[in-house]
mmCIF file of C-alpha atoms in Angstrom:
data_model
loop_
_atom_site.group_PDB
_atom_site.id
_atom_site.type_symbol
_atom_site.label_atom_id
_atom_site.label_comp_id
_atom_site.label_asym_id
_atom_site.label_seq_id
_atom_site.Cartn_x
_atom_site.Cartn_y
_atom_site.Cartn_z
ATOM 1 C CA UNK A 244 -30.205 -27.914 -5.247
ATOM 2 C CA UNK A 245 -27.782 -30.765 -4.456
ATOM 3 C CA UNK A 246 -25.616 -30.547 -1.350
ATOM 4 C CA UNK A 247 -22.123 -29.907 -2.724
ATOM 5 C CA UNK A 248 -19.211 -28.521 -0.709
ATOM 6 C CA UNK A 249 -19.082 -24.709 -0.918
ATOM 7 C CA UNK A 250 -16.344 -22.907 -2.817
ATOM 8 C CA UNK A 251 -14.435 -20.665 -0.414
ATOM 9 C CA UNK A 252 -10.855 -20.564 -1.728
ATOM 10 C CA UNK A 253 -9.175 -19.140 -4.802
ATOM 11 C CA UNK A 254 -5.869 -20.071 -6.415
ATOM 12 C CA UNK A 255 -4.029 -17.521 -8.559
ATOM 13 C CA UNK A 256 -1.094 -18.924 -10.577
ATOM 14 C CA UNK A 257 1.522 -16.168 -10.869
ATOM 15 C CA UNK A 258 4.791 -17.972 -11.496
ATOM 16 C CA UNK A 259 5.267 -17.275 -15.204
ATOM 17 C CA UNK A 260 8.464 -15.659 -16.487
ATOM 18 C CA UNK A 261 6.667 -13.018 -18.554
ATOM 19 C CA UNK A 262 9.050 -13.442 -21.473
ATOM 20 C CA UNK A 263 6.725 -11.676 -23.918
ATOM 21 C CA UNK A 264 7.200 -8.448 -21.950
ATOM 22 C CA UNK A 265 10.985 -8.453 -21.674
ATOM 23 C CA UNK A 266 12.935 -6.402 -20.762
ATOM 24 C CA UNK A 267 10.240 -4.859 -18.519
ATOM 25 C CA UNK A 268 9.750 -8.175 -16.739
ATOM 26 C CA UNK A 269 13.429 -8.873 -16.134
ATOM 27 C CA UNK A 270 13.080 -7.559 -12.577
ATOM 28 C CA UNK A 271 9.345 -6.782 -12.360
ATOM 29 C CA UNK A 272 6.740 -9.559 -12.366
ATOM 30 C CA UNK A 273 4.417 -9.394 -15.348
ATOM 31 C CA UNK A 274 1.500 -9.539 -12.915
ATOM 32 C CA UNK A 275 2.664 -6.221 -11.441
ATOM 33 C CA UNK A 276 2.535 -4.309 -14.724
ATOM 34 C CA UNK A 277 -0.016 -1.532 -14.200
ATOM 35 C CA UNK A 278 -3.408 -1.258 -15.842
ATOM 36 C CA UNK A 279 -3.476 2.544 -15.620
ATOM 37 C CA UNK A 280 -2.492 2.885 -11.940
ATOM 38 C CA UNK A 281 -3.220 -0.537 -10.454
ATOM 39 C CA UNK A 282 -1.278 -3.767 -11.058
ATOM 40 C CA UNK A 283 -3.134 -6.395 -13.056
ATOM 41 C CA UNK A 284 -2.933 -8.929 -10.227
ATOM 42 C CA UNK A 285 -4.959 -6.658 -7.937
ATOM 43 C CA UNK A 286 -7.926 -6.741 -10.313
ATOM 44 C CA UNK A 287 -7.832 -10.543 -10.100
ATOM 45 C CA UNK A 288 -7.815 -10.585 -6.293
ATOM 46 C CA UNK A 289 -10.624 -8.020 -6.256
ATOM 47 C CA UNK A 290 -12.677 -10.311 -8.492
ATOM 48 C CA UNK A 291 -12.132 -13.273 -6.172
ATOM 49 C CA UNK A 292 -13.072 -11.206 -3.125
ATOM 50 C CA UNK A 293 -16.172 -9.847 -4.863
ATOM 51 C CA UNK A 294 -17.317 -13.453 -5.405
ATOM 52 C CA UNK A 295 -16.932 -14.144 -1.696
ATOM 53 C CA UNK A 296 -13.575 -15.937 -1.931
ATOM 54 C CA UNK A 297 -11.520 -14.322 0.815
ATOM 55 C CA UNK A 298 -8.900 -17.084 1.120
ATOM 56 C CA UNK A 299 -6.509 -16.586 -1.807
ATOM 57 C CA UNK A 300 -3.397 -18.625 -2.555
ATOM 58 C CA UNK A 301 -0.815 -17.134 -4.917
ATOM 59 C CA UNK A 302 1.392 -19.656 -6.698
ATOM 60 C CA UNK A 303 4.530 -17.631 -7.337
ATOM 61 C CA UNK A 304 8.109 -18.152 -8.458
ATOM 62 C CA UNK A 305 11.479 -16.471 -8.297
ATOM 63 C CA UNK A 306 11.628 -12.662 -8.462
ATOM 64 C CA UNK A 307 7.956 -12.346 -7.417
ATOM 65 C CA UNK A 308 8.535 -10.800 -3.990
ATOM 66 C CA UNK A 309 6.985 -7.502 -5.089
ATOM 67 C CA UNK A 310 3.604 -9.258 -5.369
ATOM 68 C CA UNK A 311 3.755 -10.127 -1.677
ATOM 69 C CA UNK A 312 4.886 -6.598 -0.853
ATOM 70 C CA UNK A 313 1.976 -5.109 -2.797
ATOM 71 C CA UNK A 314 -0.600 -7.024 -0.753
ATOM 72 C CA UNK A 315 1.139 -6.208 2.519
ATOM 73 C CA UNK A 316 0.978 -3.036 4.602
ATOM 74 C CA UNK A 317 3.491 -0.263 3.814
ATOM 75 C CA UNK A 318 3.665 1.562 7.124
ATOM 76 C CA UNK A 319 6.339 4.116 6.201
ATOM 77 C CA UNK A 320 4.485 5.149 3.060
ATOM 78 C CA UNK A 321 1.216 5.261 4.973
ATOM 79 C CA UNK A 322 2.773 7.541 7.606
ATOM 80 C CA UNK A 323 3.990 9.949 4.913
ATOM 81 C CA UNK A 324 0.587 10.100 3.242
ATOM 82 C CA UNK A 325 -1.172 10.447 6.585
ATOM 83 C CA UNK A 326 1.112 13.339 7.557
ATOM 84 C CA UNK A 327 0.256 15.051 4.274
ATOM 85 C CA UNK A 328 -3.453 14.529 4.846
ATOM 86 C CA UNK A 329 -3.688 12.648 1.536
ATOM 87 C CA UNK A 330 -6.618 10.433 2.491
ATOM 88 C CA UNK A 331 -7.367 9.355 -1.096
ATOM 89 C CA UNK A 332 -3.929 7.905 -1.800
ATOM 90 C CA UNK A 333 -3.723 6.531 1.734
ATOM 91 C CA UNK A 334 -6.879 4.474 1.164
ATOM 92 C CA UNK A 335 -5.514 3.275 -2.208
ATOM 93 C CA UNK A 336 -2.281 2.117 -0.580
ATOM 94 C CA UNK A 337 -4.106 0.305 2.230
ATOM 95 C CA UNK A 338 -6.725 -1.332 0.028
ATOM 96 C CA UNK A 339 -4.699 -4.309 -1.339
ATOM 97 C CA UNK A 340 -3.922 -5.603 2.159
ATOM 98 C CA UNK A 341 -7.595 -5.574 3.130
ATOM 99 C CA UNK A 342 -9.046 -7.383 0.104
ATOM 100 C CA UNK A 343 -8.540 -10.967 1.293
ATOM 101 C CA UNK A 344 -6.282 -13.225 3.315
ATOM 102 C CA UNK A 345 -3.337 -13.929 1.014
ATOM 103 C CA UNK A 346 -1.138 -17.026 1.175
ATOM 104 C CA UNK A 347 1.852 -17.875 -0.981
ATOM 105 C CA UNK A 348 3.543 -21.001 -2.299
ATOM 106 C CA UNK A 349 6.344 -21.234 -4.844
ATOM 107 C CA UNK A 350 6.295 -23.297 -7.991
ATOM 108 C CA UNK A 351 9.906 -24.448 -8.027
ATOM 109 C CA UNK A 352 10.021 -25.327 -11.725
ATOM 110 C CA UNK A 353 8.036 -23.952 -14.689
ATOM 111 C CA UNK A 354 6.212 -27.173 -15.519
ATOM 112 C CA UNK A 355 2.951 -25.666 -16.753
ATOM 113 C CA UNK A 356 -0.418 -24.527 -15.465
ATOM 114 C CA UNK A 357 -1.400 -28.002 -14.318
ATOM 115 C CA UNK A 358 1.703 -28.222 -12.167
ATOM 116 C CA UNK A 359 1.056 -24.745 -10.752
ATOM 117 C CA UNK A 360 -2.439 -25.842 -9.704
ATOM 118 C CA UNK A 361 -0.986 -29.003 -8.177
ATOM 119 C CA UNK A 362 1.203 -26.791 -5.980
ATOM 120 C CA UNK A 363 -2.030 -25.646 -4.290
ATOM 121 C CA UNK A 364 -2.962 -29.148 -3.099
ATOM 122 C CA UNK A 365 -1.773 -28.810 0.484
ATOM 123 C CA UNK A 366 -3.493 -25.457 0.979
ATOM 124 C CA UNK A 367 -6.770 -26.334 -0.747
ATOM 125 C CA UNK A 368 -7.128 -29.833 0.639
ATOM 126 C CA UNK A 369 -10.280 -31.788 -0.157
ATOM 127 C CA UNK A 370 -12.357 -28.778 -1.151
ATOM 128 C CA UNK A 371 -13.478 -27.248 -4.457
ATOM 129 C CA UNK A 372 -11.699 -24.044 -5.387
ATOM 130 C CA UNK A 373 -11.643 -21.308 -7.986
ATOM 131 C CA UNK A 374 -8.616 -20.761 -10.204
ATOM 132 C CA UNK A 375 -8.107 -17.317 -11.755
ATOM 133 C CA UNK A 376 -5.423 -16.620 -14.348
ATOM 134 C CA UNK A 377 -3.871 -13.181 -14.277
ATOM 135 C CA UNK A 378 -3.719 -12.745 -18.063
ATOM 136 C CA UNK A 379 -7.520 -12.535 -18.228
ATOM 137 C CA UNK A 380 -9.334 -9.665 -16.563
ATOM 138 C CA UNK A 381 -13.112 -9.821 -16.324
ATOM 139 C CA UNK A 382 -15.057 -6.574 -16.115
ATOM 140 C CA UNK A 383 -16.300 -6.015 -12.574
ATOM 141 C CA UNK A 384 -19.815 -5.471 -13.974
ATOM 142 C CA UNK A 385 -19.888 -9.015 -15.391
ATOM 143 C CA UNK A 386 -20.037 -11.350 -12.397
ATOM 144 C CA UNK A 387 -18.693 -14.400 -14.199
ATOM 145 C CA UNK A 388 -17.082 -16.065 -11.187
ATOM 146 C CA UNK A 389 -20.234 -15.789 -9.092
ATOM 147 C CA UNK A 390 -22.188 -17.433 -11.900
ATOM 148 C CA UNK A 391 -19.646 -20.240 -12.155
ATOM 149 C CA UNK A 392 -19.912 -20.911 -8.435
ATOM 150 C CA UNK A 393 -23.712 -21.064 -8.783
ATOM 151 C CA UNK A 394 -23.314 -23.657 -11.541
ATOM 152 C CA UNK A 395 -20.953 -25.691 -9.363
ATOM 153 C CA UNK A 396 -23.508 -25.514 -6.526
ATOM 154 C CA UNK A 397 -26.128 -26.933 -8.898
ATOM 155 C CA UNK A 398 -24.201 -29.598 -10.819
ATOM 156 C CA UNK A 399 -21.108 -30.337 -8.745
ATOM 157 C CA UNK A 400 -17.883 -31.318 -10.476
ATOM 158 C CA UNK A 401 -15.889 -28.598 -12.197
ATOM 159 C CA UNK A 402 -16.928 -25.533 -14.160
ATOM 160 C CA UNK A 403 -14.930 -23.695 -16.820
ATOM 161 C CA UNK A 404 -15.529 -20.341 -18.470
ATOM 162 C CA UNK A 405 -15.990 -20.558 -22.239
ATOM 163 C CA UNK A 406 -15.930 -17.699 -24.714
ATOM 164 C CA UNK A 407 -16.572 -17.825 -28.446
ATOM 165 C CA UNK A 408 -13.485 -16.868 -30.434
ATOM 166 C CA UNK A 409 -12.850 -16.562 -34.192
ATOM 167 C CA UNK A 410 -11.976 -19.884 -35.786
ATOM 168 C CA UNK A 411 -8.503 -18.662 -36.710
ATOM 169 C CA UNK A 412 -7.733 -18.042 -33.013
ATOM 170 C CA UNK A 413 -8.707 -21.428 -31.574
ATOM 171 C CA UNK A 414 -5.098 -22.649 -31.768
ATOM 172 C CA UNK A 415 -4.268 -20.209 -28.965
ATOM 173 C CA UNK A 416 -6.669 -21.793 -26.455
ATOM 174 C CA UNK A 417 -7.978 -24.950 -24.920
ATOM 175 C CA UNK A 418 -11.180 -25.771 -26.815
ATOM 176 C CA UNK A 419 -14.276 -27.628 -25.630
ATOM 177 C CA UNK A 420 -16.706 -30.102 -27.136
ATOM 178 C CA UNK A 421 -20.054 -29.145 -25.644
ATOM 179 C CA UNK A 422 -23.644 -30.292 -25.259
ATOM 180 C CA UNK A 423 -26.598 -28.046 -24.427
ATOM 181 C CA UNK A 424 -28.371 -28.156 -21.067
ATOM 182 C CA UNK A 425 -31.689 -26.721 -19.968
ATOM 183 C CA UNK A 426 -29.924 -23.430 -19.123
ATOM 184 C CA UNK A 427 -29.008 -21.065 -21.958
ATOM 185 C CA UNK A 428 -25.612 -20.133 -20.577
ATOM 186 C CA UNK A 429 -24.584 -23.582 -19.278
ATOM 187 C CA UNK A 430 -23.258 -26.510 -21.315
ATOM 188 C CA UNK A 431 -21.983 -29.988 -20.532
ATOM 189 C CA UNK A 432 -18.345 -30.396 -21.559
ATOM 190 C CA UNK A 433 -17.717 -33.813 -23.071
ATOM 191 C CA UNK A 434 -14.156 -33.319 -24.325
ATOM 192 C CA UNK A 435 -11.311 -30.813 -24.295
ATOM 193 C CA UNK A 436 -8.231 -30.302 -26.414
ATOM 194 C CA UNK A 437 -5.340 -27.924 -25.793
ATOM 195 C CA UNK A 438 -4.496 -25.502 -28.643
ATOM 196 C CA UNK A 439 -5.732 -27.549 -31.595
ATOM 197 C CA UNK A 440 -5.148 -26.541 -35.221
ATOM 198 C CA UNK A 441 -8.163 -24.613 -36.493
ATOM 199 C CA UNK A 442 -9.145 -27.422 -38.858
ATOM 200 C CA UNK A 443 -9.238 -29.941 -35.997
ATOM 201 C CA UNK A 444 -10.989 -27.818 -33.357
ATOM 202 C CA UNK A 445 -14.246 -29.364 -32.089
ATOM 203 C CA UNK A 446 -15.813 -25.894 -31.670
ATOM 204 C CA UNK A 447 -14.809 -22.270 -31.321
ATOM 205 C CA UNK A 448 -15.744 -22.156 -27.629
ATOM 206 C CA UNK A 449 -12.432 -21.530 -25.924
ATOM 207 C CA UNK A 450 -11.457 -21.785 -22.269
ATOM 208 C CA UNK A 451 -10.635 -18.414 -20.746
ATOM 209 C CA UNK A 452 -8.816 -18.017 -17.470
ATOM 210 C CA UNK A 453 -11.541 -18.812 -14.950
ATOM 211 C CA UNK A 454 -12.156 -22.232 -13.426
ATOM 212 C CA UNK A 455 -14.053 -23.719 -10.495
ATOM 213 C CA UNK A 456 -12.421 -27.072 -9.884
ATOM 214 C CA UNK A 457 -13.266 -30.219 -7.957
ATOM 215 C CA UNK A 458 -10.434 -31.378 -5.664
ATOM 216 C CA UNK A 459 -10.316 -34.676 -7.555
ATOM 217 C CA UNK A 460 -8.177 -32.743 -10.039
ATOM 218 C CA UNK A 461 -5.134 -33.165 -7.772
ATOM 219 C CA UNK A 462 -5.100 -36.953 -8.076
ATOM 220 C CA UNK A 463 -5.518 -36.600 -11.830
ATOM 221 C CA UNK A 464 -2.729 -34.034 -12.144
ATOM 222 C CA UNK A 465 -0.358 -36.250 -10.179
ATOM 223 C CA UNK A 466 -0.855 -38.889 -12.871
ATOM 224 C CA UNK A 467 -1.018 -36.592 -15.918
ATOM 225 C CA UNK A 468 2.080 -36.820 -18.138
ATOM 226 C CA UNK A 469 3.470 -33.699 -19.794
ATOM 227 C CA UNK A 470 1.355 -32.694 -22.773
ATOM 228 C CA UNK A 471 1.573 -29.880 -25.284
ATOM 229 C CA UNK A 472 4.804 -27.914 -24.920
ATOM 230 C CA UNK A 473 6.237 -30.535 -22.568
ATOM 231 C CA UNK A 474 4.156 -29.090 -19.713
ATOM 232 C CA UNK A 475 1.521 -30.569 -17.413
ATOM 233 C CA UNK A 476 -1.683 -29.167 -18.852
ATOM 234 C CA UNK A 477 -4.706 -28.373 -16.702
ATOM 235 C CA UNK A 478 -6.830 -28.913 -19.821
ATOM 236 C CA UNK A 479 -5.717 -32.561 -19.969
ATOM 237 C CA UNK A 480 -6.708 -33.132 -16.332
ATOM 238 C CA UNK A 481 -10.114 -31.517 -16.852
ATOM 239 C CA UNK A 482 -10.617 -33.729 -19.896
ATOM 240 C CA UNK A 483 -10.221 -36.741 -17.629
ATOM 241 C CA UNK A 484 -12.718 -35.325 -15.120
ATOM 242 C CA UNK A 485 -15.184 -34.602 -17.931
ATOM 243 C CA UNK A 486 -15.498 -38.348 -18.492
ATOM 244 C CA UNK A 487 -16.186 -39.155 -14.848
ATOM 245 C CA UNK A 488 -19.339 -39.347 -12.790
ATOM 246 C CA UNK A 489 -20.084 -37.199 -9.772
ATOM 247 C CA UNK A 490 -18.739 -39.883 -7.426
ATOM 248 C CA UNK A 491 -15.276 -39.516 -9.010
ATOM 249 C CA UNK A 492 -14.970 -35.741 -9.314
ATOM 250 C CA UNK A 493 -16.891 -35.237 -12.542
ATOM 251 C CA UNK A 494 -18.562 -33.938 -14.573
ATOM 252 C CA UNK A 495 -17.347 -30.705 -16.191
ATOM 253 C CA UNK A 496 -19.732 -27.931 -17.194
ATOM 254 C CA UNK A 497 -19.050 -24.692 -18.994
ATOM 255 C CA UNK A 498 -20.501 -21.223 -18.555
ATOM 256 C CA UNK A 499 -20.852 -19.469 -21.909
ATOM 257 C CA UNK A 500 -19.480 -16.005 -21.228
ATOM 258 C CA UNK A 501 -20.572 -13.183 -23.509
ATOM 259 C CA UNK A 502 -19.413 -10.301 -21.335
ATOM 260 C CA UNK A 503 -16.371 -8.049 -21.207
ATOM 261 C CA UNK A 504 -13.001 -9.767 -21.011
ATOM 262 C CA UNK A 505 -9.639 -8.040 -21.245
ATOM 263 C CA UNK A 506 -6.551 -9.967 -22.325
ATOM 264 C CA UNK A 507 -3.153 -8.843 -21.021
ATOM 265 C CA UNK A 508 -1.190 -11.808 -22.332
ATOM 266 C CA UNK A 509 0.843 -10.003 -24.968
ATOM 267 C CA UNK A 510 1.961 -6.451 -25.692
ATOM 268 C CA UNK A 511 -0.773 -5.521 -28.134
ATOM 269 C CA UNK A 512 -3.591 -6.892 -25.994
ATOM 270 C CA UNK A 513 -2.055 -5.257 -22.934
ATOM 271 C CA UNK A 514 -2.062 -1.862 -24.659
ATOM 272 C CA UNK A 515 -5.675 -2.340 -25.738
ATOM 273 C CA UNK A 516 -6.618 -3.173 -22.154
ATOM 274 C CA UNK A 517 -4.914 -0.089 -20.723
ATOM 275 C CA UNK A 518 -6.681 2.163 -23.244
ATOM 276 C CA UNK A 519 -10.082 0.591 -22.545
ATOM 277 C CA UNK A 520 -9.671 0.907 -18.788
ATOM 278 C CA UNK A 521 -8.533 4.521 -19.081
ATOM 279 C CA UNK A 522 -11.461 5.368 -21.363
ATOM 280 C CA UNK A 523 -13.836 3.874 -18.785
ATOM 281 C CA UNK A 524 -12.449 5.837 -15.835
ATOM 282 C CA UNK A 525 -14.635 8.828 -14.898
ATOM 283 C CA UNK A 526 -11.597 10.663 -13.537
ATOM 284 C CA UNK A 527 -9.602 10.207 -16.760
ATOM 285 C CA UNK A 528 -12.061 9.783 -19.616
ATOM 286 C CA UNK A 529 -13.162 13.453 -19.938
ATOM 287 C CA UNK A 530 -9.611 14.444 -20.908
ATOM 288 C CA UNK A 531 -8.218 11.158 -22.197
ATOM 289 C CA UNK A 532 -10.909 10.268 -24.737
ATOM 290 C CA UNK A 533 -10.878 13.652 -26.570
ATOM 291 C CA UNK A 534 -7.077 13.527 -26.653
ATOM 292 C CA UNK A 535 -7.195 9.984 -28.035
ATOM 293 C CA UNK A 536 -9.578 11.089 -30.808
ATOM 294 C CA UNK A 537 -7.280 13.989 -31.709
ATOM 295 C CA UNK A 538 -4.256 11.716 -31.736
ATOM 296 C CA UNK A 539 -5.956 9.202 -34.009
ATOM 297 C CA UNK A 540 -6.937 12.000 -36.367
ATOM 298 C CA UNK A 541 -3.340 13.196 -36.435
ATOM 299 C CA UNK A 542 -1.928 9.820 -37.414
ATOM 300 C CA UNK A 543 -4.734 9.194 -39.911
#
C-alpha cells in the first residue's frame, strides 16, 4: 500500500436554506428536521465518527445556531432528567456532544457546494478530508465511508461514492464516466458532468453525498468559475482533479455503492426515510408496522 496522508477530518456542509421544506425551515434548519426522534444531521456525524473521523467541521449559515446547540451540552435539561432518574433520555441528550469534536465556520453567501467546501480550507489545511452531505443518509450497516477511506489509502487522490440510478433521474445528479479497475467495487473516474440531460449522460452512475477529497481541491476551487445554476460546483473541481496525476492531487476513483441509502432532499423522500427508519426500529416496529399495514388497507 502506498504511503498517503491519513484521512482524519470530516466536513459537513449545512448552510442551505432548505426552501423545499418551507415553512418548516423558516426558523428551523433543514438539517435539524427529525428522522423519527433524532435530527438528520446527527446521523451524519455518527457516520463520520464510526469511520474514525472525530474532527468534524460544520459549514453553516444564518439561522443555524440550533445545530451548534444540539451538539453542545444542555446542563439544565440534564439536571432535570437526572433528578427524575431518567437514565435513558439522559444518555440520549448527552450523546451528541460526545460523538466528535465539532468546529463551525459560516458560509457567508450561498455560492454552491464547491464554495461551501472551500470555506473549510483553513481548518483542513494540507490534508485529505471526507465530505458528507446531510441530504444523504447511509445505513449504519453499510460502511461506505470506511470503504472509501480504504480506497484513498490505496490509490491516493480523491474518492467519490457512486450509485446506479434510473436513466430518467440522472439529470438530478452529478454523473461519472468510469473505467473498471481490478476491484469489483472500485472504478477510475475519467470525467464528470453536473446534472446532464438524460440523453447526454455518460452513464447512470451518479454521485451521492459522500466524498474523500485531496486537499488540492482548494486550489482548484479558488479558480473554478460558477457553473450550473450560477454556483461553484464541487463536481467541476473534481473533474479537473480527475485529469491530473498523483503529483498534482489526482486521480479520482469511485466506489460503486449498492447498499442502503436514504434521501431526505425533498418532502416525499423525507417521508419515505422516516417510515423506513421507524419500520426498522425494534422499539417501534412491532406496533408501527401492523398499524401501517392497516392504514394502507384502509386507503386502498
